[in-house]
XYZ file of C-alpha atoms in Angstrom:
708
model
C -86.783 -88.277 -157.032
C -86.388 -85.372 -154.601
C -88.661 -87.073 -152.063
C -86.615 -90.281 -152.313
C -83.419 -88.350 -151.654
C -85.015 -86.655 -148.642
C -86.108 -90.003 -147.196
C -82.670 -91.496 -147.731
C -81.152 -88.510 -145.973
C -83.429 -89.120 -142.960
C -82.299 -92.746 -142.717
C -78.634 -91.806 -142.786
C -78.935 -88.770 -140.475
C -82.098 -89.305 -138.347
C -83.578 -86.299 -136.638
C -83.857 -87.064 -132.852
C -87.095 -85.093 -132.665
C -88.667 -87.314 -135.339
C -87.303 -90.518 -133.796
C -88.742 -89.630 -130.398
C -92.136 -89.403 -132.025
C -92.079 -93.109 -132.796
C -90.101 -94.378 -129.778
C -90.963 -93.802 -126.171
C -88.808 -91.628 -124.071
C -88.402 -94.623 -121.757
C -86.231 -96.270 -124.334
C -83.752 -93.449 -123.952
C -84.335 -93.038 -120.167
C -84.732 -96.572 -118.691
C -84.061 -95.443 -115.095
C -87.327 -93.506 -114.897
C -89.444 -96.305 -116.445
C -90.988 -99.021 -114.183
C -91.960 -101.311 -117.011
C -89.270 -103.607 -118.340
C -88.105 -102.633 -121.764
C -89.199 -105.931 -123.319
C -92.765 -105.575 -121.968
C -93.170 -102.053 -123.384
C -96.072 -101.650 -125.818
C -95.541 -99.681 -128.976
C -97.771 -96.635 -129.181
C -99.518 -96.177 -132.523
C -99.369 -92.476 -132.754
C -100.397 -92.553 -136.389
C -103.560 -94.607 -135.819
C -106.863 -92.939 -136.573
C -108.435 -94.124 -133.335
C -106.714 -93.093 -130.097
C -106.256 -95.602 -127.228
C -108.297 -94.930 -124.133
C -106.449 -93.573 -121.149
C -103.442 -92.533 -123.144
C -102.311 -88.987 -123.270
C -101.944 -87.299 -126.585
C -98.432 -87.056 -127.795
C -97.653 -83.503 -128.755
C -96.474 -83.059 -132.310
C -93.064 -81.567 -132.681
C -93.043 -78.348 -134.666
C -90.518 -78.032 -137.459
C -88.324 -74.992 -137.058
C -87.707 -73.188 -140.296
C -84.055 -72.347 -140.738
C -83.690 -68.776 -141.867
C -81.512 -68.645 -144.994
C -79.449 -65.507 -145.432
C -79.716 -64.664 -149.094
C -76.948 -62.790 -150.786
C -77.810 -59.184 -151.547
C -77.016 -57.837 -154.982
C -76.850 -54.121 -155.693
C -78.573 -53.383 -158.989
C -79.027 -50.202 -160.976
C -80.620 -49.065 -164.197
C -79.005 -49.910 -167.559
C -76.766 -52.663 -166.185
C -74.827 -54.684 -168.723
C -74.525 -58.465 -168.610
C -70.908 -58.193 -167.490
C -71.757 -55.651 -164.771
C -74.567 -57.848 -163.436
C -72.318 -60.910 -163.369
C -69.676 -58.931 -161.494
C -72.243 -57.627 -158.975
C -73.452 -61.218 -158.343
C -69.862 -62.501 -158.159
C -70.687 -64.989 -160.923
C -69.435 -65.598 -164.431
C -71.206 -64.604 -167.646
C -72.494 -68.124 -168.289
C -74.458 -67.977 -165.029
C -76.382 -64.931 -166.277
C -77.048 -66.628 -169.628
C -78.321 -69.767 -167.860
C -80.612 -67.699 -165.657
C -82.166 -66.151 -168.763
C -82.968 -69.516 -170.369
C -86.643 -70.121 -171.160
C -87.311 -66.381 -171.227
C -88.129 -64.099 -174.126
C -84.619 -62.652 -174.100
C -82.734 -63.343 -177.348
C -79.626 -65.057 -175.973
C -77.939 -65.281 -179.381
C -77.783 -61.504 -179.693
C -76.757 -61.025 -176.060
C -73.193 -59.796 -175.573
C -71.240 -59.017 -172.368
C -71.790 -55.281 -172.969
C -75.487 -55.637 -173.822
C -77.793 -53.569 -171.588
C -80.501 -55.538 -169.723
C -83.978 -54.278 -168.897
C -84.911 -53.796 -165.256
C -87.262 -56.823 -165.129
C -84.602 -59.161 -166.516
C -82.033 -57.879 -164.028
C -84.439 -58.708 -161.197
C -85.308 -62.056 -162.807
C -81.672 -63.145 -162.976
C -81.071 -62.220 -159.324
C -84.246 -63.978 -158.156
C -83.539 -67.146 -160.141
C -80.070 -67.254 -158.645
C -81.496 -67.485 -155.124
C -80.439 -63.954 -154.204
C -82.235 -60.761 -153.348
C -81.694 -57.420 -154.956
C -81.473 -53.910 -153.650
C -81.109 -50.695 -155.534
C -77.665 -49.156 -155.380
C -77.501 -45.827 -153.615
C -76.562 -42.862 -155.700
C -73.177 -41.838 -154.368
C -72.535 -38.165 -154.747
C -68.870 -37.934 -155.592
C -67.302 -34.742 -154.396
C -65.626 -32.889 -157.206
C -61.894 -32.838 -156.720
C -60.272 -29.462 -156.332
C -58.132 -28.346 -159.237
C -54.533 -28.318 -158.022
C -52.903 -27.536 -161.358
C -50.429 -24.719 -161.846
C -50.822 -22.075 -164.535
C -48.599 -19.461 -166.129
C -48.295 -16.155 -164.313
C -50.216 -13.166 -165.673
C -48.253 -10.742 -167.885
C -45.615 -8.815 -165.987
C -45.550 -5.074 -165.420
C -43.908 -3.466 -168.496
C -41.717 -1.395 -166.166
C -40.087 -4.591 -164.803
C -39.197 -5.997 -168.248
C -35.594 -6.041 -169.419
C -34.149 -6.660 -172.863
C -33.183 -10.190 -173.819
C -31.306 -11.697 -176.739
C -33.313 -13.470 -179.483
C -33.928 -17.191 -179.861
C -33.405 -18.074 -183.523
C -34.338 -21.396 -185.117
C -32.549 -22.544 -188.268
C -34.942 -24.516 -190.489
C -34.989 -25.888 -194.008
C -34.696 -28.970 -196.170
C -32.256 -31.770 -195.452
C -28.666 -31.211 -196.675
C -29.220 -27.535 -197.447
C -26.435 -26.500 -195.033
C -28.231 -25.614 -191.772
C -25.704 -27.244 -189.436
C -22.769 -26.022 -191.525
C -24.120 -22.491 -191.147
C -24.286 -22.924 -187.378
C -20.758 -24.389 -187.390
C -19.456 -21.316 -189.154
C -21.234 -19.012 -186.723
C -19.891 -20.742 -183.585
C -16.619 -22.009 -185.144
C -17.244 -25.704 -184.307
C -17.421 -28.948 -186.249
C -20.859 -30.358 -185.487
C -21.663 -31.434 -189.043
C -18.677 -33.781 -189.208
C -19.932 -35.595 -186.104
C -23.499 -36.129 -187.334
C -24.291 -39.698 -188.409
C -24.886 -39.865 -192.141
C -24.117 -36.168 -192.450
C -27.654 -35.174 -191.412
C -28.910 -33.601 -188.172
C -31.185 -35.923 -186.203
C -31.656 -33.947 -182.967
C -32.557 -30.443 -181.924
C -29.419 -28.592 -180.866
C -29.476 -25.421 -178.721
C -26.393 -23.158 -178.748
C -25.513 -19.679 -177.548
C -23.470 -17.736 -180.108
C -21.746 -14.437 -179.355
C -21.140 -12.341 -182.450
C -17.989 -10.261 -182.993
C -20.070 -7.158 -182.331
C -20.920 -8.477 -178.824
C -24.573 -9.440 -179.378
C -25.738 -12.846 -178.222
C -28.106 -15.141 -180.104
C -29.468 -18.496 -178.986
C -29.673 -20.755 -182.014
C -31.834 -23.872 -182.331
C -30.719 -26.268 -185.065
C -33.588 -28.484 -186.230
C -33.386 -31.622 -188.398
C -34.358 -31.242 -192.029
C -35.202 -34.870 -192.721
C -38.856 -35.658 -193.412
C -38.997 -37.927 -190.343
C -38.460 -35.061 -187.877
C -41.539 -32.920 -188.532
C -42.486 -32.773 -184.829
C -39.004 -31.482 -183.931
C -39.320 -28.679 -186.472
C -42.735 -27.759 -185.081
C -41.295 -27.545 -181.543
C -38.416 -25.437 -182.770
C -40.772 -22.980 -184.451
C -43.044 -22.661 -181.399
C -40.162 -21.873 -178.983
C -38.422 -19.234 -181.089
C -38.515 -15.527 -181.918
C -37.065 -15.605 -185.439
C -36.806 -18.362 -188.077
C -33.853 -18.426 -190.482
C -35.041 -20.377 -193.514
C -32.044 -21.947 -195.238
C -32.554 -22.758 -198.934
C -29.804 -24.152 -201.170
C -29.238 -21.987 -204.244
C -28.561 -25.034 -206.417
C -31.530 -27.084 -205.158
C -34.354 -24.608 -204.660
C -37.521 -24.943 -202.593
C -38.108 -28.546 -201.453
C -40.714 -30.392 -199.382
C -39.261 -29.641 -195.940
C -38.706 -26.014 -197.001
C -42.451 -25.656 -197.539
C -43.162 -27.455 -194.257
C -40.807 -25.108 -192.380
C -42.646 -22.098 -193.837
C -45.939 -23.570 -192.592
C -44.526 -24.159 -189.085
C -43.257 -20.566 -188.902
C -46.626 -19.176 -190.020
C -48.497 -21.325 -187.520
C -46.252 -20.053 -184.723
C -46.550 -16.468 -186.096
C -42.776 -16.067 -186.178
C -40.985 -13.727 -188.665
C -38.701 -15.281 -191.303
C -35.257 -14.402 -192.653
C -34.296 -16.245 -195.855
C -30.692 -17.429 -196.094
C -29.897 -18.522 -199.657
C -26.987 -20.896 -199.068
C -24.369 -22.482 -201.381
C -24.139 -19.364 -203.554
C -20.491 -20.235 -204.239
C -21.452 -23.239 -206.394
C -21.314 -22.870 -210.196
C -24.889 -24.088 -210.661
C -26.278 -21.750 -207.980
C -29.249 -19.601 -208.977
C -30.381 -17.406 -206.031
C -32.943 -15.521 -208.107
C -34.737 -18.741 -208.985
C -34.981 -19.573 -205.258
C -36.595 -16.207 -204.484
C -39.091 -16.673 -207.315
C -39.993 -20.170 -206.085
C -40.623 -18.746 -202.605
C -43.202 -16.373 -204.111
C -45.421 -19.380 -204.831
C -45.592 -19.955 -201.054
C -46.356 -16.314 -200.158
C -42.796 -15.597 -199.014
C -42.164 -12.184 -200.623
C -38.610 -10.960 -200.156
C -37.446 -7.315 -200.188
C -36.148 -7.692 -203.783
C -39.777 -8.174 -204.905
C -41.281 -5.477 -202.723
C -41.907 -7.575 -199.629
C -40.714 -7.196 -196.033
C -38.735 -10.468 -195.694
C -34.957 -10.135 -195.736
C -33.033 -12.481 -198.075
C -29.273 -12.863 -197.541
C -27.047 -14.682 -200.055
C -24.412 -16.673 -198.153
C -21.938 -19.529 -198.357
C -21.926 -21.358 -195.023
C -18.991 -23.559 -196.027
C -16.692 -20.649 -196.958
C -18.160 -18.208 -194.434
C -19.188 -15.653 -197.059
C -21.629 -12.924 -195.978
C -22.338 -14.505 -192.548
C -21.839 -11.185 -190.784
C -24.617 -9.676 -192.913
C -26.927 -12.519 -191.853
C -26.081 -11.932 -188.182
C -26.660 -8.181 -188.525
C -30.022 -8.823 -190.212
C -30.998 -11.088 -187.317
C -29.957 -8.535 -184.679
C -31.779 -5.756 -186.560
C -35.000 -7.777 -186.700
C -34.671 -8.579 -182.985
C -34.377 -4.850 -182.221
C -37.502 -4.165 -184.256
C -39.362 -6.875 -182.320
C -38.259 -5.273 -179.004
C -37.740 -8.582 -177.239
C -38.095 -8.195 -173.461
C -38.697 -10.525 -170.531
C -39.178 -10.569 -166.767
C -36.098 -11.904 -164.961
C -37.839 -12.048 -161.574
C -40.438 -14.389 -160.131
C -41.208 -18.018 -160.885
C -39.499 -19.626 -163.882
C -41.315 -20.467 -167.092
C -39.796 -22.332 -170.029
C -40.126 -25.078 -172.624
C -38.576 -28.542 -172.908
C -36.717 -28.670 -176.225
C -35.294 -32.169 -175.866
C -35.016 -34.860 -173.184
C -32.747 -37.848 -172.760
C -31.337 -40.247 -170.166
C -27.671 -39.815 -169.307
C -25.731 -42.618 -167.611
C -24.131 -40.329 -165.055
C -26.730 -37.558 -164.764
C -29.985 -39.495 -165.061
C -32.957 -37.812 -166.759
C -31.738 -34.659 -168.512
C -33.720 -32.025 -170.432
C -32.598 -29.254 -172.752
C -34.772 -26.268 -171.922
C -35.266 -22.696 -173.101
C -35.949 -20.263 -170.250
C -38.705 -17.817 -171.220
C -39.332 -16.011 -167.928
C -37.627 -15.736 -164.564
C -34.131 -16.897 -163.630
C -33.457 -20.612 -163.307
C -31.098 -21.535 -160.454
C -29.952 -24.600 -158.577
C -32.630 -25.756 -156.101
C -35.620 -24.522 -158.125
C -38.603 -26.899 -158.097
C -39.985 -27.361 -161.620
C -43.032 -29.134 -163.033
C -43.290 -30.352 -166.643
C -46.121 -32.570 -167.764
C -46.600 -35.398 -165.250
C -43.195 -35.170 -163.617
C -41.238 -32.696 -161.514
C -37.653 -31.854 -160.655
C -35.566 -30.192 -158.023
C -32.708 -28.693 -160.032
C -29.382 -30.238 -159.042
C -27.174 -28.901 -161.849
C -27.375 -26.620 -164.878
C -25.083 -27.171 -167.875
C -24.497 -25.075 -170.977
C -23.978 -26.419 -174.534
C -20.281 -27.009 -173.775
C -21.139 -29.213 -170.748
C -19.939 -26.583 -168.286
C -21.807 -25.982 -165.015
C -23.592 -22.628 -164.872
C -24.966 -20.966 -161.754
C -28.111 -19.556 -163.315
C -29.924 -19.130 -166.625
C -32.010 -16.111 -167.528
C -34.579 -15.564 -170.308
C -33.596 -16.849 -173.796
C -30.890 -19.098 -172.316
C -30.663 -22.731 -173.400
C -29.456 -25.053 -170.609
C -29.455 -28.723 -169.657
C -31.435 -29.341 -166.460
C -30.479 -32.259 -164.175
C -32.696 -33.463 -161.307
C -35.893 -34.763 -162.894
C -37.719 -37.615 -161.142
C -38.846 -38.970 -164.502
C -38.195 -37.949 -168.074
C -40.646 -35.311 -169.369
C -41.726 -35.325 -172.992
C -40.189 -32.891 -175.436
C -42.373 -29.825 -175.976
C -43.777 -29.799 -172.420
C -44.181 -26.487 -170.629
C -41.879 -25.929 -167.638
C -43.346 -24.057 -164.646
C -41.695 -23.380 -161.298
C -43.651 -24.017 -158.068
C -43.058 -23.009 -154.461
C -42.193 -26.383 -152.907
C -41.788 -30.093 -153.529
C -45.178 -30.747 -151.895
C -46.820 -28.343 -154.329
C -45.045 -30.095 -157.223
C -46.430 -33.478 -156.084
C -49.933 -31.988 -155.858
C -49.693 -30.664 -159.412
C -48.422 -33.989 -160.793
C -51.120 -35.946 -158.907
C -53.821 -33.646 -160.246
C -52.579 -33.939 -163.829
C -52.484 -37.746 -163.589
C -56.011 -37.717 -162.135
C -57.294 -35.353 -164.858
C -55.771 -37.532 -167.582
C -57.335 -40.647 -166.050
C -60.750 -38.971 -165.859
C -60.481 -37.877 -169.474
C -59.601 -41.413 -170.495
C -62.557 -42.834 -168.549
C -64.837 -40.287 -170.182
C -63.678 -41.326 -173.651
C -64.144 -45.006 -172.807
C -67.650 -44.294 -171.483
C -68.546 -42.525 -174.723
C -67.344 -45.529 -176.726
C -69.403 -47.913 -174.566
C -72.524 -45.748 -174.845
C -72.140 -45.496 -178.611
C -71.811 -49.274 -178.884
C -74.835 -49.823 -176.651
C -76.873 -47.379 -178.692
C -75.907 -49.147 -181.909
C -76.823 -52.521 -180.392
C -80.207 -51.262 -179.183
C -81.012 -49.708 -182.560
C -80.128 -52.896 -184.429
C -82.155 -54.988 -181.960
C -85.145 -52.649 -182.264
C -84.927 -52.702 -186.066
C -84.828 -56.505 -186.077
C -87.909 -56.646 -183.831
C -89.802 -54.152 -185.966
C -89.263 -56.311 -189.040
C -90.973 -59.212 -187.244
C -93.724 -57.157 -185.588
C -96.415 -58.224 -188.111
C -95.912 -61.942 -187.309
C -97.550 -63.837 -184.481
C -95.405 -65.258 -181.700
C -95.056 -68.697 -183.303
C -93.997 -67.288 -186.671
C -91.655 -64.851 -184.927
C -89.962 -67.698 -183.019
C -89.530 -69.671 -186.230
C -88.060 -66.664 -188.070
C -85.628 -65.918 -185.223
C -84.609 -69.574 -185.114
C -83.840 -69.591 -188.839
C -81.911 -66.303 -188.607
C -79.863 -67.450 -185.616
C -79.180 -70.788 -187.275
C -77.811 -68.958 -190.315
C -75.659 -66.727 -188.099
C -74.292 -69.730 -186.232
C -73.416 -71.426 -189.515
C -71.625 -68.324 -190.759
C -69.833 -67.685 -187.457
C -66.180 -68.724 -187.628
C -64.870 -71.262 -185.214
C -63.441 -69.283 -182.317
C -61.132 -72.084 -181.292
C -59.530 -72.334 -184.689
C -56.516 -70.067 -184.605
C -56.116 -68.144 -187.797
C -52.478 -67.705 -188.669
C -51.914 -63.968 -188.629
C -48.688 -62.322 -189.671
C -47.519 -59.845 -187.058
C -44.346 -58.013 -186.075
C -44.215 -56.735 -182.472
C -41.667 -53.930 -182.051
C -39.668 -52.485 -179.178
C -38.310 -49.005 -179.964
C -35.441 -47.452 -178.006
C -33.886 -44.060 -178.709
C -31.307 -41.748 -177.226
C -33.648 -38.790 -176.733
C -37.394 -38.288 -176.484
C -37.564 -36.432 -179.796
C -35.977 -39.294 -181.712
C -38.420 -41.826 -180.271
C -41.285 -39.433 -181.048
C -40.102 -39.093 -184.652
C -39.920 -42.879 -185.103
C -43.361 -43.382 -183.553
C -44.809 -40.702 -185.845
C -43.434 -42.597 -188.832
C -44.856 -45.884 -187.548
C -48.270 -44.232 -187.103
C -48.419 -43.921 -190.898
C -48.230 -47.719 -191.291
C -51.172 -48.782 -193.463
C -50.328 -52.350 -194.522
C -51.976 -54.207 -191.642
C -53.764 -56.486 -194.106
C -50.382 -57.818 -195.220
C -48.638 -57.916 -191.846
C -49.838 -56.440 -188.568
C -47.284 -54.221 -186.841
C -47.616 -53.083 -183.235
C -45.286 -51.237 -180.857
C -45.393 -53.145 -177.563
C -42.874 -50.891 -175.807
C -40.820 -47.764 -176.411
C -38.374 -45.920 -174.241
C -35.213 -43.857 -173.926
C -31.788 -45.259 -173.142
C -29.562 -48.177 -174.058
C -30.864 -51.700 -174.670
C -31.439 -53.585 -171.392
C -32.164 -57.175 -170.384
C -35.802 -56.217 -169.766
C -36.070 -55.210 -173.424
C -34.653 -58.588 -174.473
C -37.074 -60.437 -172.179
C -40.048 -58.462 -173.505
C -39.025 -59.070 -177.105
C -38.732 -62.794 -176.377
C -42.180 -62.835 -174.743
C -43.866 -61.149 -177.710
C -41.620 -62.781 -180.353
C -40.720 -59.318 -181.542
C -37.734 -57.284 -182.710
C -35.788 -54.502 -181.020
C -34.888 -51.378 -182.972
C -32.485 -48.936 -181.378
C -31.692 -45.451 -182.656
C -28.436 -43.840 -181.521
C -28.276 -46.247 -178.555
C -25.889 -49.079 -177.766
C -26.043 -52.601 -176.380
C -23.048 -53.972 -174.470
C -21.490 -57.354 -175.218
C -23.474 -59.237 -172.549
C -26.788 -57.838 -173.841
C -25.882 -58.819 -177.399
C -24.979 -62.337 -176.213
C -28.335 -62.675 -174.408
C -30.194 -61.470 -177.520
C -28.277 -63.936 -179.684
C -28.903 -66.814 -177.280
C -32.644 -66.060 -177.106
C -32.782 -65.435 -180.884
C -34.136 -61.923 -180.452
C -33.444 -59.678 -183.498
C -31.497 -56.621 -182.342
C -31.213 -53.803 -184.914
C -29.124 -50.755 -183.977
C -28.926 -47.717 -186.266
C -27.548 -44.193 -186.237
C -29.377 -42.960 -189.357
C -33.141 -42.890 -189.222
C -33.935 -43.675 -192.860
C -31.704 -46.756 -192.704
C -33.652 -47.927 -189.632
C -36.933 -47.550 -191.528
C -35.486 -49.338 -194.571
C -34.460 -52.341 -192.468
C -37.876 -52.359 -190.789
C -39.530 -52.497 -194.220
C -37.220 -55.361 -195.207
C -38.147 -57.310 -192.065
C -41.857 -56.760 -192.685
C -41.425 -57.942 -196.289
C -39.536 -61.049 -195.121
C -42.553 -62.125 -193.068
C -44.852 -62.098 -196.100
C -45.432 -65.325 -198.034
C -43.786 -65.416 -201.468
C -45.805 -64.573 -204.539
C -46.380 -67.395 -207.021
C -45.868 -66.288 -210.597
C -46.579 -68.409 -213.666
C -44.203 -68.509 -216.610
C -45.652 -70.092 -219.781
C -43.075 -72.484 -221.229
C -45.024 -73.728 -224.232
C -48.397 -74.197 -225.896
C -49.784 -77.069 -227.991
C -53.061 -77.617 -229.844
C -54.990 -80.894 -229.667
C -55.348 -82.466 -233.133
C -57.002 -85.827 -232.452
C -57.922 -88.351 -229.732
C -57.118 -92.051 -229.692
C -56.872 -94.944 -227.245
C -53.757 -96.942 -226.430
C -53.727 -100.283 -224.615
C -51.247 -100.369 -221.753
C -51.305 -103.856 -220.278
C -54.953 -104.658 -219.687
C -55.941 -101.012 -219.463
C -57.017 -98.621 -222.191
C -55.535 -95.129 -221.878
C -56.898 -92.040 -223.630
C -54.148 -90.151 -225.470
C -54.349 -86.663 -226.950
C -52.374 -86.129 -230.121
C -50.943 -82.592 -230.147
C -48.668 -80.289 -232.090
C -46.470 -77.787 -230.215
C -47.228 -74.236 -231.395
C -44.988 -72.174 -229.043
C -41.969 -72.942 -226.926
C -41.718 -76.516 -225.700
C -43.567 -79.006 -223.521
C -41.691 -80.311 -220.490
C -43.049 -83.395 -218.786
C -41.799 -82.305 -215.319
C -43.801 -79.090 -215.354
C -47.501 -78.402 -214.857
C -50.096 -78.363 -217.636
C -53.419 -76.663 -218.171
C -56.235 -77.613 -220.597
C -58.066 -74.605 -222.066
C -61.194 -74.702 -224.195
C -62.233 -71.302 -225.443
C -61.868 -69.081 -222.370
C -62.486 -71.804 -219.775
C -59.841 -73.765 -217.912
C -61.011 -77.391 -217.729
C -58.084 -79.069 -216.007
C -54.744 -78.409 -214.325
C -52.144 -80.903 -213.231
C -49.143 -83.058 -214.240
C -48.844 -85.490 -217.158
C -48.517 -89.244 -216.724
C -46.842 -89.742 -220.111
C -45.356 -87.635 -222.908
C -44.392 -89.497 -226.103
C -42.932 -88.594 -229.442
C -43.976 -91.388 -231.837
C -43.541 -94.422 -229.550
C -40.699 -93.098 -227.416
C -41.061 -91.574 -223.960
C -39.481 -88.123 -224.031
C -38.919 -85.353 -221.493
C -39.419 -82.380 -223.825
C -41.089 -81.704 -227.153
C -40.103 -78.562 -229.064
C -41.975 -76.201 -231.391
C -43.427 -77.790 -234.541
C -43.132 -81.374 -233.259
C -46.075 -83.697 -232.701
C -46.562 -85.684 -229.522
C -49.016 -87.705 -227.533
C -49.812 -86.920 -223.920
C -51.973 -88.616 -221.329
C -53.138 -87.660 -217.844
C -54.042 -89.674 -214.785
C -57.630 -88.439 -214.530
C -60.209 -90.226 -216.657
C -62.572 -87.278 -216.263
C -60.462 -85.085 -218.539
C -62.208 -84.771 -221.885
C -59.789 -83.746 -224.628
C -61.279 -82.465 -227.870
C -59.701 -81.332 -231.126
C -59.022 -77.615 -231.007
C -58.276 -77.525 -227.271
C -55.122 -75.752 -226.150
C -52.647 -77.407 -223.776
C -50.452 -74.908 -221.909
C -47.215 -75.944 -220.228
C -46.148 -73.590 -217.409
C -43.883 -73.407 -214.395
C -44.563 -71.756 -211.038
C -41.863 -69.492 -209.673
C -41.761 -67.864 -206.255
C -40.893 -64.181 -205.981
C -40.518 -62.233 -202.737
C -43.501 -60.123 -201.728
C -42.805 -56.526 -200.720
C -44.675 -54.540 -198.084
C -46.835 -51.800 -199.604
C -46.202 -49.325 -196.774
C -44.636 -46.070 -197.933
C -43.403 -43.901 -195.025
C -42.973 -40.943 -197.385
C -39.208 -40.795 -197.845
């Protein structure tokens, strides 16, 4: 066939060199030929016997056209996908090139590693040539990160006021205590009456001492906030309600304080209540190795009433006394060091962080680095939203001027210039990317190792067979695998709920994401967070939710009228909440609403078969079972089940239900009836039990328990 195609190609596009072999040059150049064209004799150049006196016609030599083959760079341990990418081909091309070889194509995956000979074979069969890739020696990038300064000279240290974190269980009076100390009304402004953010406040006592207080949430959802509060503090005031005792978040707060190696002062609150029992609280704390001074320990326990202001001065004096014992000092000079307590996006200020200064003096114009972002300080605000010129050690301030929003808990370090800040951020992004690539490489290598081990084990099991038996065994095994393999084109309906989470501050979003990480009901309904961020609901959030057919949950954020109209028009669920446990409750309700209802069976009645007889209906004989109702009643419109012993022989509807000769809808207990079914295969026998039941749908609930 190929030769025929070549000949046809010559007829359509004749080669002049070949044509001149058969035709004289005079035919093309008549001016130089003396013989008339019609008298010209054809020369038989292909004859075996040459004509006398005729010169030999020189054979034209075919010029081989040099074909430039594509070069493919190959290396050891190439995967199928890597080889296809190097050849600029798809995966199917590599599979086709390996046909009629000893490679097991059924077990070949895109990430399967090929041997060197098969890599070369694929390249050669594809009409290409291979060359070994050169080992490129990548120069190690210089570490441009910034580190904390070494400890300062003790002679340069000055005294600083303490940073105190108030911790404890929810609704034990932490924020009320802080209100009484700073004479404000924060608790009345909290949604649901519970604190849901970290608050940083500077309180000046009547005696003149200053204390920076951190108020942490007590709800179970805000564990990460409590951990941050404990790590950035000098003293922890553990608030325990005298009428409630030690609770779950009380124990967790003790653990956070121990982990951060921070001393504790116990404040037994609500001692003014009739049911208060402070001694019981101190005894319960003993079970968690918190030994107060009343029991011979070194932990101070102060009985207070935050609501009435009783004994608050004693608590403040105990805090100041402990701070003096700790001899808290810091270096006010040099580059600034601190910690991000909270971060949020403000409409007028942009990205804003609440920070605790731990070293140096923070001023306007300082260049700071935190995580993978940096800032040139534009403004500093105190807790009353007043501009301050500078902030020394132990001060809590809001910092404005960040390029992007840093995560809560990040370390703040000052650098010399903006260029140095960019270098640090670039290096940290590069280091994170390299770490991610390293983890991905480890996953790939582990998968390749598992594949090679399974392939080797499969080959060892067939090693005792000859090649024909081995081929037959592999064919049978692959045929079984192909039969068991599900159809990839058939889309399996999978229940899923994509989520978009928006919060007012970074800590709130972190708390919600931590709760969602505990989701363990993926078998019922898959839940995935496709996007999360800080700030009010935007049109981009609506568009993303529409793309993924998901829901938007906002915590302490708002959506203006136009955004709500867009969400309503695009049928995007928009759920806004100010209390975190109500947000989680509605999320659980939405997950439960996506689950199919549960079918429950309610037995309406039971009857026993007494005898069988035939009834002629028209020209047809119908088998009828004579029964007596033992329990409840039989209803013709419901479903029936035939039971013999412990086996269910039939399920379905009745075609007729008669009492004597009358068609009836129901037959009650103690009455006899005759019933017939449409199927002739049903074999009724005396002693069988006929059960009448109805199917009712009940809503299915998600099994996920977030822990509160």
